[in-house]
Amino acid sequence: MTSAHALSVIVPTFNEENYIGACLEALLREEELLHEILVVDNNSTDRTVEIVERIAVSHPAVRLVREPTPGAVHARNTGFDAATGDILGRIDADTRVGEGWARTVLDYFGRTDTESVGAVTGLSNSYDSPYRSLKGWYMRRLVSKGLLGNEQRIRNLHGANMALRRTTWERVKSATSVDPGVHEDADLALCICAAGTEIAQLSQMRADVSPRRALTPPGEFSHYLRAGIRTLERHGAMTPQHRRLLRLHWFTHLGAYLAYRPYDPDRHRFTVRRLIFGGPPRTMPVSAAVA
């Protein structure tokens, strides 16, 4: 280790055989900076476990942990509790961290002027996306205007690209929800803020994520948004402005769904077949039954 801090990265996973290999490959580019990588398997029935175990043979930092209770929040909690580092990174199985991701996290928490910050989250673009360049340009514009990144304090965490101090987790763990009908990352963020601890958004903490969430049908996406309402209501944070923003988010998602529907990421082009029949939707990380 080249830092006073030890960074553990937790990766909850369920049936991610098409993504977990590339996820771990990206992390392992900074293997010398990582204390450990914990892949928490949540009852996968495909080749996810086989792939992780094969990679772990040549990379001892990779460790497989199992959590039988279904739900990303249970896998996350098990990973956080099993980790032995004092900094807990958390990404999704379809995340590919960018160059210098671990160094950015360690350097930030290693500074003497960041002691009030208990968690950090970064910025993400999409891979396998025909709109990657446009999104990257827009994100850079927002950063240059000070609307994203720049270590500004925010009240949210992006579960696909975040890290927190172990002391922060231990402080708020008992307050977090395991309700499958809430957003576990937003709930964690609101618990952290309620404890008087700051969250910073870092411009250089970059990751690429799959755009497959855009393929979620608008009806199912409505369940996801209702989970956002439940999360805010749980913390007494729901306001008319939040409701308007969530409503706008639905229309924004509808536009993204229509834009992505004809695109085949395997063939890297738009097809008539995809336009008519669509592609496989992503299962959203909340329960529609309770959302």
Tab-separated table of C-alpha atoms in Angstrom, residues 7 23-24 61 78 83 88 122 145 150 163 173 196 214 262:
chain	number	residue	atom	x	y	z
A	7	LEU	CA	-9.259	0.765	0.435
A	23	CYS	CA	-15.554	-4.766	-13.812
A	24	LEU	CA	-12.762	-6.603	-11.984
A	61	ALA	CA	-6.977	-9.354	-3.497
A	78	THR	CA	-22.600	-7.918	4.060
A	83	ALA	CA	-14.363	-5.646	4.547
A	88	LEU	CA	-15.099	1.223	1.790
A	122	GLY	CA	-17.997	10.510	-8.473
A	145	LYS	CA	-19.550	25.730	-14.618
A	150	ASN	CA	-15.360	20.277	-7.805
A	163	ALA	CA	-16.728	5.352	-1.187
A	173	LYS	CA	-25.459	1.467	9.838
A	196	GLY	CA	-23.907	15.642	10.495
A	214	ALA	CA	-32.238	3.251	-20.117
A	262	PRO	CA	-33.306	0.867	-31.465
